[in-house]
mmCIF file of C-alpha atoms in Angstrom:
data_model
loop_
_atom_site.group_PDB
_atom_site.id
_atom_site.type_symbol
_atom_site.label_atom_id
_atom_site.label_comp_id
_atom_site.label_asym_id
_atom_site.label_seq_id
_atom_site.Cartn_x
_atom_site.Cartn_y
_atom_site.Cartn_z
ATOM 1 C CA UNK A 1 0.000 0.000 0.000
ATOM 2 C CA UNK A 2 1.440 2.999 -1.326
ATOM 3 C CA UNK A 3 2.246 6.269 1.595
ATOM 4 C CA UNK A 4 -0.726 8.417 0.188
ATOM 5 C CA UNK A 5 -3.235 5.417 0.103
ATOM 6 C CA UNK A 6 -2.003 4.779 3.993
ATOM 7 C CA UNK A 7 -2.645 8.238 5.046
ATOM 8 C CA UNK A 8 -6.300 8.191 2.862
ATOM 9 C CA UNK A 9 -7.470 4.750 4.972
ATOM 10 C CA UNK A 10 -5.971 6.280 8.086
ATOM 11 C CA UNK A 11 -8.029 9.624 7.608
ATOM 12 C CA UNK A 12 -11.045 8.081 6.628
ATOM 13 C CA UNK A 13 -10.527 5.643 10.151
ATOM 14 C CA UNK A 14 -9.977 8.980 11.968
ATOM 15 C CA UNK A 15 -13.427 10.362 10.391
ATOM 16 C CA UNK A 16 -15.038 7.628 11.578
ATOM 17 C CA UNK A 17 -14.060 7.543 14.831
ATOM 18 C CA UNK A 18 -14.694 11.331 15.574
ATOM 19 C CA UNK A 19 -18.252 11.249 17.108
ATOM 20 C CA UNK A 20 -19.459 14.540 15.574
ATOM 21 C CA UNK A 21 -18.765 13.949 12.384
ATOM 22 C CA UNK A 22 -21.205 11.872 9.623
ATOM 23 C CA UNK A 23 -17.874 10.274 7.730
ATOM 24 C CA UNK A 24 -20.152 8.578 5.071
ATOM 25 C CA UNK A 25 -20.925 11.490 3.881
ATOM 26 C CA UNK A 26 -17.271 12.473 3.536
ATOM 27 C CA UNK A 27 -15.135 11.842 0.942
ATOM 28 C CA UNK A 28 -11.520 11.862 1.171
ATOM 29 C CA UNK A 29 -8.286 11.891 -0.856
ATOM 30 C CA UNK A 30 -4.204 12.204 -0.454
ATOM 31 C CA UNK A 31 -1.598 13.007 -2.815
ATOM 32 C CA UNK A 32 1.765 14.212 -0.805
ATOM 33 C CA UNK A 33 0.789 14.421 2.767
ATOM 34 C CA UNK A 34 -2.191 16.796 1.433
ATOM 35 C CA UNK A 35 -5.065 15.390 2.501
ATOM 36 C CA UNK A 36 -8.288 16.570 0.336
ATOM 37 C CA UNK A 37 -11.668 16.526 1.753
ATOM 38 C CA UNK A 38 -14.611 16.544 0.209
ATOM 39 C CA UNK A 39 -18.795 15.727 0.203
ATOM 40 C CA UNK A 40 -21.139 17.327 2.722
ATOM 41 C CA UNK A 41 -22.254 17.998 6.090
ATOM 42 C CA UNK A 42 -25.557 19.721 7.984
ATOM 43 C CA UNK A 43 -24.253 21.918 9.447
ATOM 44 C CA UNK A 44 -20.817 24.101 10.184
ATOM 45 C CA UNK A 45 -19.593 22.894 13.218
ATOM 46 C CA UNK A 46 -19.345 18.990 11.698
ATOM 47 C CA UNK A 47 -17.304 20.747 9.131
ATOM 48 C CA UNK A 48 -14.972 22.247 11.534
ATOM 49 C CA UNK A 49 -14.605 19.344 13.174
ATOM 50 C CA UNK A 50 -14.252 17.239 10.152
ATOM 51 C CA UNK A 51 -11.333 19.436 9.495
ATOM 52 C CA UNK A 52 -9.844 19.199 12.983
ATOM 53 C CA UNK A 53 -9.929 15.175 12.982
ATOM 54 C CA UNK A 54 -8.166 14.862 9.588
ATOM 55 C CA UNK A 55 -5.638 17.420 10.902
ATOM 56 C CA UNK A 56 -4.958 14.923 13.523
ATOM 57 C CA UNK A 57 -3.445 12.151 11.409
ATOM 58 C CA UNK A 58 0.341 11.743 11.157
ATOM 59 C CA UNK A 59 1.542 12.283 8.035
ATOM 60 C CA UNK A 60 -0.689 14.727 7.209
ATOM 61 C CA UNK A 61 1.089 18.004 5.836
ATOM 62 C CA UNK A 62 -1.850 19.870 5.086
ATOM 63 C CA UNK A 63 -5.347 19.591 4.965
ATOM 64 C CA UNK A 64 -7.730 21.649 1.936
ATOM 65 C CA UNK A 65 -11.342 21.600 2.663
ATOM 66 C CA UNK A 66 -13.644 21.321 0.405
ATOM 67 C CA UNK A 67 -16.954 20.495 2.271
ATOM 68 C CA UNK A 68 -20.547 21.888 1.590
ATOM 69 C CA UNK A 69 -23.115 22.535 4.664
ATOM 70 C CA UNK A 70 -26.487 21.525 3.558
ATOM 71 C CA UNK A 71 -28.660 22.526 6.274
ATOM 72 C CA UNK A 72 -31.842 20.238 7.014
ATOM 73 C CA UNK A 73 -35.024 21.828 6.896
ATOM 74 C CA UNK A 74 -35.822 21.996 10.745
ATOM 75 C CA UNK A 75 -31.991 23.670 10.814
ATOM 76 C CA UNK A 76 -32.555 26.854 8.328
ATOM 77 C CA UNK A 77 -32.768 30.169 9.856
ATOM 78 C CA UNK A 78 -33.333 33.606 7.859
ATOM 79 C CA UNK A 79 -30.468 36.279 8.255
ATOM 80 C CA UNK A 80 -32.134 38.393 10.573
ATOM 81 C CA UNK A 81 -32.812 35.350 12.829
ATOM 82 C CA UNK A 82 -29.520 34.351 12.544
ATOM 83 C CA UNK A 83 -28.002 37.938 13.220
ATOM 84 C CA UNK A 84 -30.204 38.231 16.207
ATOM 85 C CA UNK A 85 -28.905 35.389 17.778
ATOM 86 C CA UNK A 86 -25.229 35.610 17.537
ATOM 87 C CA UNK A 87 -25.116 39.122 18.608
ATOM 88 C CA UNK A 88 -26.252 37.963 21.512
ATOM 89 C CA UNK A 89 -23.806 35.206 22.052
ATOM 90 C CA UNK A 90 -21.172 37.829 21.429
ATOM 91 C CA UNK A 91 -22.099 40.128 24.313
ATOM 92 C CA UNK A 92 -22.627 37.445 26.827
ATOM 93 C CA UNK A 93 -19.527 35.773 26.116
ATOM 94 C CA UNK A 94 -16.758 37.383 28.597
ATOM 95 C CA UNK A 95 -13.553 37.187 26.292
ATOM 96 C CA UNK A 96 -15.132 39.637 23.998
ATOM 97 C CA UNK A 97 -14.931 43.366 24.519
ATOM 98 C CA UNK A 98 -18.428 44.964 24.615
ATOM 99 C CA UNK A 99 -18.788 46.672 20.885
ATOM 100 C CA UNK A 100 -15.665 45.524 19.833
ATOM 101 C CA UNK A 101 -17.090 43.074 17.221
ATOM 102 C CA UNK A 102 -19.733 43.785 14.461
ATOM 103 C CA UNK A 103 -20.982 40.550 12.330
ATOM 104 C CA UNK A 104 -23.174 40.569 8.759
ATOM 105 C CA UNK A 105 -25.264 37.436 7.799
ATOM 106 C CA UNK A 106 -25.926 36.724 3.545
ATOM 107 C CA UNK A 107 -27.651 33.453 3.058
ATOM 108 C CA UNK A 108 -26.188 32.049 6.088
ATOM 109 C CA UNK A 109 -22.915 33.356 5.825
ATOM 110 C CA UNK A 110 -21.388 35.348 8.506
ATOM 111 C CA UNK A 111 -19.182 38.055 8.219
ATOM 112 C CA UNK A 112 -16.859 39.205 11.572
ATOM 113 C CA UNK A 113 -15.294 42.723 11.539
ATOM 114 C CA UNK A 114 -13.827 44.832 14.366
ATOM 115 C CA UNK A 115 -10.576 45.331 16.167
ATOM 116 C CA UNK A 116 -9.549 43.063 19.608
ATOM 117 C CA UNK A 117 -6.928 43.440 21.820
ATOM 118 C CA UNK A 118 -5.730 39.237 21.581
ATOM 119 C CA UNK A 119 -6.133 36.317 19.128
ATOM 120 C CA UNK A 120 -7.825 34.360 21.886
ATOM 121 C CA UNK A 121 -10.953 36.996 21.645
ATOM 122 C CA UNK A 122 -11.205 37.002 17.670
ATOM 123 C CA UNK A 123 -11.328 33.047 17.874
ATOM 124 C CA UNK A 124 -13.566 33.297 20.845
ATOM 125 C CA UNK A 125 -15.962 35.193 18.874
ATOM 126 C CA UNK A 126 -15.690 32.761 15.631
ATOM 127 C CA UNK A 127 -15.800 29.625 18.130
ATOM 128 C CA UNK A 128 -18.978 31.078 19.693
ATOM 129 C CA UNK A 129 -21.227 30.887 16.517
ATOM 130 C CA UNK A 130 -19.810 27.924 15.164
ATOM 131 C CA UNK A 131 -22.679 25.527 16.012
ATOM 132 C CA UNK A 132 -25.384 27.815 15.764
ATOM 133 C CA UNK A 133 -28.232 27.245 13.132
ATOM 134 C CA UNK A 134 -28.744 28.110 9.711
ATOM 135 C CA UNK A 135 -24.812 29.118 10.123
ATOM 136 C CA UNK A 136 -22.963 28.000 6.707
ATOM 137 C CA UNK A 137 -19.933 29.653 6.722
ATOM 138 C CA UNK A 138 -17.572 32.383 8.649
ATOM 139 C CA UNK A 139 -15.265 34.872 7.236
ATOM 140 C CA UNK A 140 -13.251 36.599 10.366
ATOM 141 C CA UNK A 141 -12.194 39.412 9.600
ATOM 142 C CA UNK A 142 -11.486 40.927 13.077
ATOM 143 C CA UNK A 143 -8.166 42.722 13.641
ATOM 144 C CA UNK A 144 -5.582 42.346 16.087
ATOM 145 C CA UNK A 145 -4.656 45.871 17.584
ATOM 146 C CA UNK A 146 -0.938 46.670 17.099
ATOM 147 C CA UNK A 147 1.065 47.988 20.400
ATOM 148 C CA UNK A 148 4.432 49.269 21.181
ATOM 149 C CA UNK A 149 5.744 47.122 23.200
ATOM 150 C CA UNK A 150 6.195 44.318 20.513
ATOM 151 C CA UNK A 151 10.039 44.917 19.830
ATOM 152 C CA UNK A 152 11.248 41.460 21.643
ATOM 153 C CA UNK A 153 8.437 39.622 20.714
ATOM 154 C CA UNK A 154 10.381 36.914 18.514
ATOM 155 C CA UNK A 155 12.454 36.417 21.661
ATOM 156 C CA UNK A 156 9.669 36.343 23.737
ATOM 157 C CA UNK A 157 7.954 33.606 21.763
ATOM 158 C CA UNK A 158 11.410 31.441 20.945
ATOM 159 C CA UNK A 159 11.407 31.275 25.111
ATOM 160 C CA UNK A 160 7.677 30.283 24.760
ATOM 161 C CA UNK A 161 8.319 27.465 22.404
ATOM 162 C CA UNK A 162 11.119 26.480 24.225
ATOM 163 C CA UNK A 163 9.066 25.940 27.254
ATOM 164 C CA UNK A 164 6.917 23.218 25.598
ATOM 165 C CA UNK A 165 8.602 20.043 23.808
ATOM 166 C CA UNK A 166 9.678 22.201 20.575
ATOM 167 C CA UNK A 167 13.681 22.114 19.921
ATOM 168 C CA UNK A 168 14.045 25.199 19.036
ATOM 169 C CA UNK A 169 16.682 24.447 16.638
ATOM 170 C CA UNK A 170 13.669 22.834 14.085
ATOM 171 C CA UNK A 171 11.813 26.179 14.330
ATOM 172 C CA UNK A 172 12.668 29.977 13.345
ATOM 173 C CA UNK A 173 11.156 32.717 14.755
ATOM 174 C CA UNK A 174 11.236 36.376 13.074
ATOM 175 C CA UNK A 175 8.680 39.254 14.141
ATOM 176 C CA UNK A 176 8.717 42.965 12.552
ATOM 177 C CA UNK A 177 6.410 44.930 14.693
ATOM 178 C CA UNK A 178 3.975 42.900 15.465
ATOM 179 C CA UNK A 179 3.881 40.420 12.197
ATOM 180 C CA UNK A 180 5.651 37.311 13.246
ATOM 181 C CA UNK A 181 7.333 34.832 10.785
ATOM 182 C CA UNK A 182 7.295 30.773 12.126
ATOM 183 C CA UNK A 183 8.920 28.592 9.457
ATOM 184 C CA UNK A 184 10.944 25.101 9.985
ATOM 185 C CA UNK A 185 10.193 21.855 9.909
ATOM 186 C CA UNK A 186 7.267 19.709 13.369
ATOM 187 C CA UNK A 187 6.548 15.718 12.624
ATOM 188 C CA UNK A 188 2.543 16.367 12.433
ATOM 189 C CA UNK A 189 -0.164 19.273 11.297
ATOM 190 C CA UNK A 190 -1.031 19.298 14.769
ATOM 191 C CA UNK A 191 2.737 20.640 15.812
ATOM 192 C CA UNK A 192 2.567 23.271 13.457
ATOM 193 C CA UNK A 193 -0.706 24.541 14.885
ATOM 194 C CA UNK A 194 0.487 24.516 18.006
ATOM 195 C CA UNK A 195 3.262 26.512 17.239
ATOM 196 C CA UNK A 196 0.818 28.942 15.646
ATOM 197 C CA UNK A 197 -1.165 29.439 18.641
ATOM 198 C CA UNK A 198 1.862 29.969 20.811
ATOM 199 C CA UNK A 199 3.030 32.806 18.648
ATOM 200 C CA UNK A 200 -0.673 34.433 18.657
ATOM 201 C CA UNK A 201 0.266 34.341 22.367
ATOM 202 C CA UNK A 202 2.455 37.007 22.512
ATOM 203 C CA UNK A 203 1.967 40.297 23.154
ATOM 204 C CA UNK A 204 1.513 42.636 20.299
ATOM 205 C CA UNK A 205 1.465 39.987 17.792
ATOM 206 C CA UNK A 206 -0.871 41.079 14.942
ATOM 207 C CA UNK A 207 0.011 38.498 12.265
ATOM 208 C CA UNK A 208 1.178 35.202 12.617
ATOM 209 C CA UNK A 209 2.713 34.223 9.257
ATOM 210 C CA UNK A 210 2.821 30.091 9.058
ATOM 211 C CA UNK A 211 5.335 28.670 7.200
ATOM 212 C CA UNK A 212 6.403 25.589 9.269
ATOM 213 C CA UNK A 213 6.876 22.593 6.858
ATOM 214 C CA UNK A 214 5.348 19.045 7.725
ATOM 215 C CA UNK A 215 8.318 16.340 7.450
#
């Protein structure tokens, strides 16, 4: 069994095994550690998670996503319902500044725009409305405000990285202002995100620029 064909069967096991997710509905291919998926879902959270559970494989390098959410009758909401709903989610959830995040629905789509102080609160806002209904899709386009204070911050998140299992030695770290650069080589997808969300850690870290190969 060739590497590719492995890494499809081992995918399509993971699928399967994830609880949330309907995997015959699912289809999946691999050509080069890229894992493709494909097919359809009811709603946007399974997506998400399908995502996440191929992510999980080793040997996967990176995953493209290719899934359509086709909403079951009792789970359609119009855009004014579905508008309604999430801003209220967004000012009871405590991570989120009050104001500091506006959100358009089109046909089920939602739209985030604003400016946030950390990474944590944009995702916290995105994570928030991921399972709600009639949701198909999510665009974030929240910013990250920029602050002085961000001239050691490649330092700062080397020491970070350091702390956990990375060698540093297998991953670079470059920040100008507050865009940081991550590129080198982790064993699984799941490393490299990891690494991601340490960066986004850091104070005055705008932009996280991923570049860390899968080997």
């Amino acid at each position: 069994m060739t590497m590719d064909k492995t890494l499809q069967t081992n995918v399509i096991a993971e699928l399967g095994w994830e609880p949330s997710v309907t995997a015959a509905h699912i289809g999946v291919t691999a050509k080069d550690g890229i894992v493709t998926l494909t097919g359809h879902v009811q709603n946007y959270m399974e997506k998400y998670a399908a995502e996440r559970a191929a992510g999980r494989v080793k040997g996967v390098r990176a995953v493209a996503e290719e899934i359509e959410v086709r909403l079951p009758d009792h789970a359609r909401r119009n855009d004014d319902e579905i508008a309604v709903a999430l801003l209220q989610r967004l000012d009871w959830n405590v991570s989120i500044p009050d104001g500091a995040v506006q959100a358009k629905v089109e046909k089920g789509w939602v739209t985030l725009t604003g400016t946030v102080d950390w990474q944590y609160q944009k995702e916290a806002a995105q994570h928030d409305i991921r399972g709600m209904l009639g949701v198909v899709g999510i665009s974030n386009w929240i910013a990250i405000k920029a602050r002085p204070s961000a001239v050691n911050i490649g330092a700062d998140i080397t020491k970070a990285l350091h702390r956990s299992w990375y060698d540093p030695k297998t991953i670079a770290v470059s920040a100008e202002g507050g865009v940081v650069h991550l590129s080198g080589t982790v064993d699984t997808w799941y490393d490299r995100q990891m690494a991601g969300w340490t960066a986004w850690g850091a104070p005055g870290a705008t932009t996280v620029e991923n570049d860390i190969r899968v080997v």
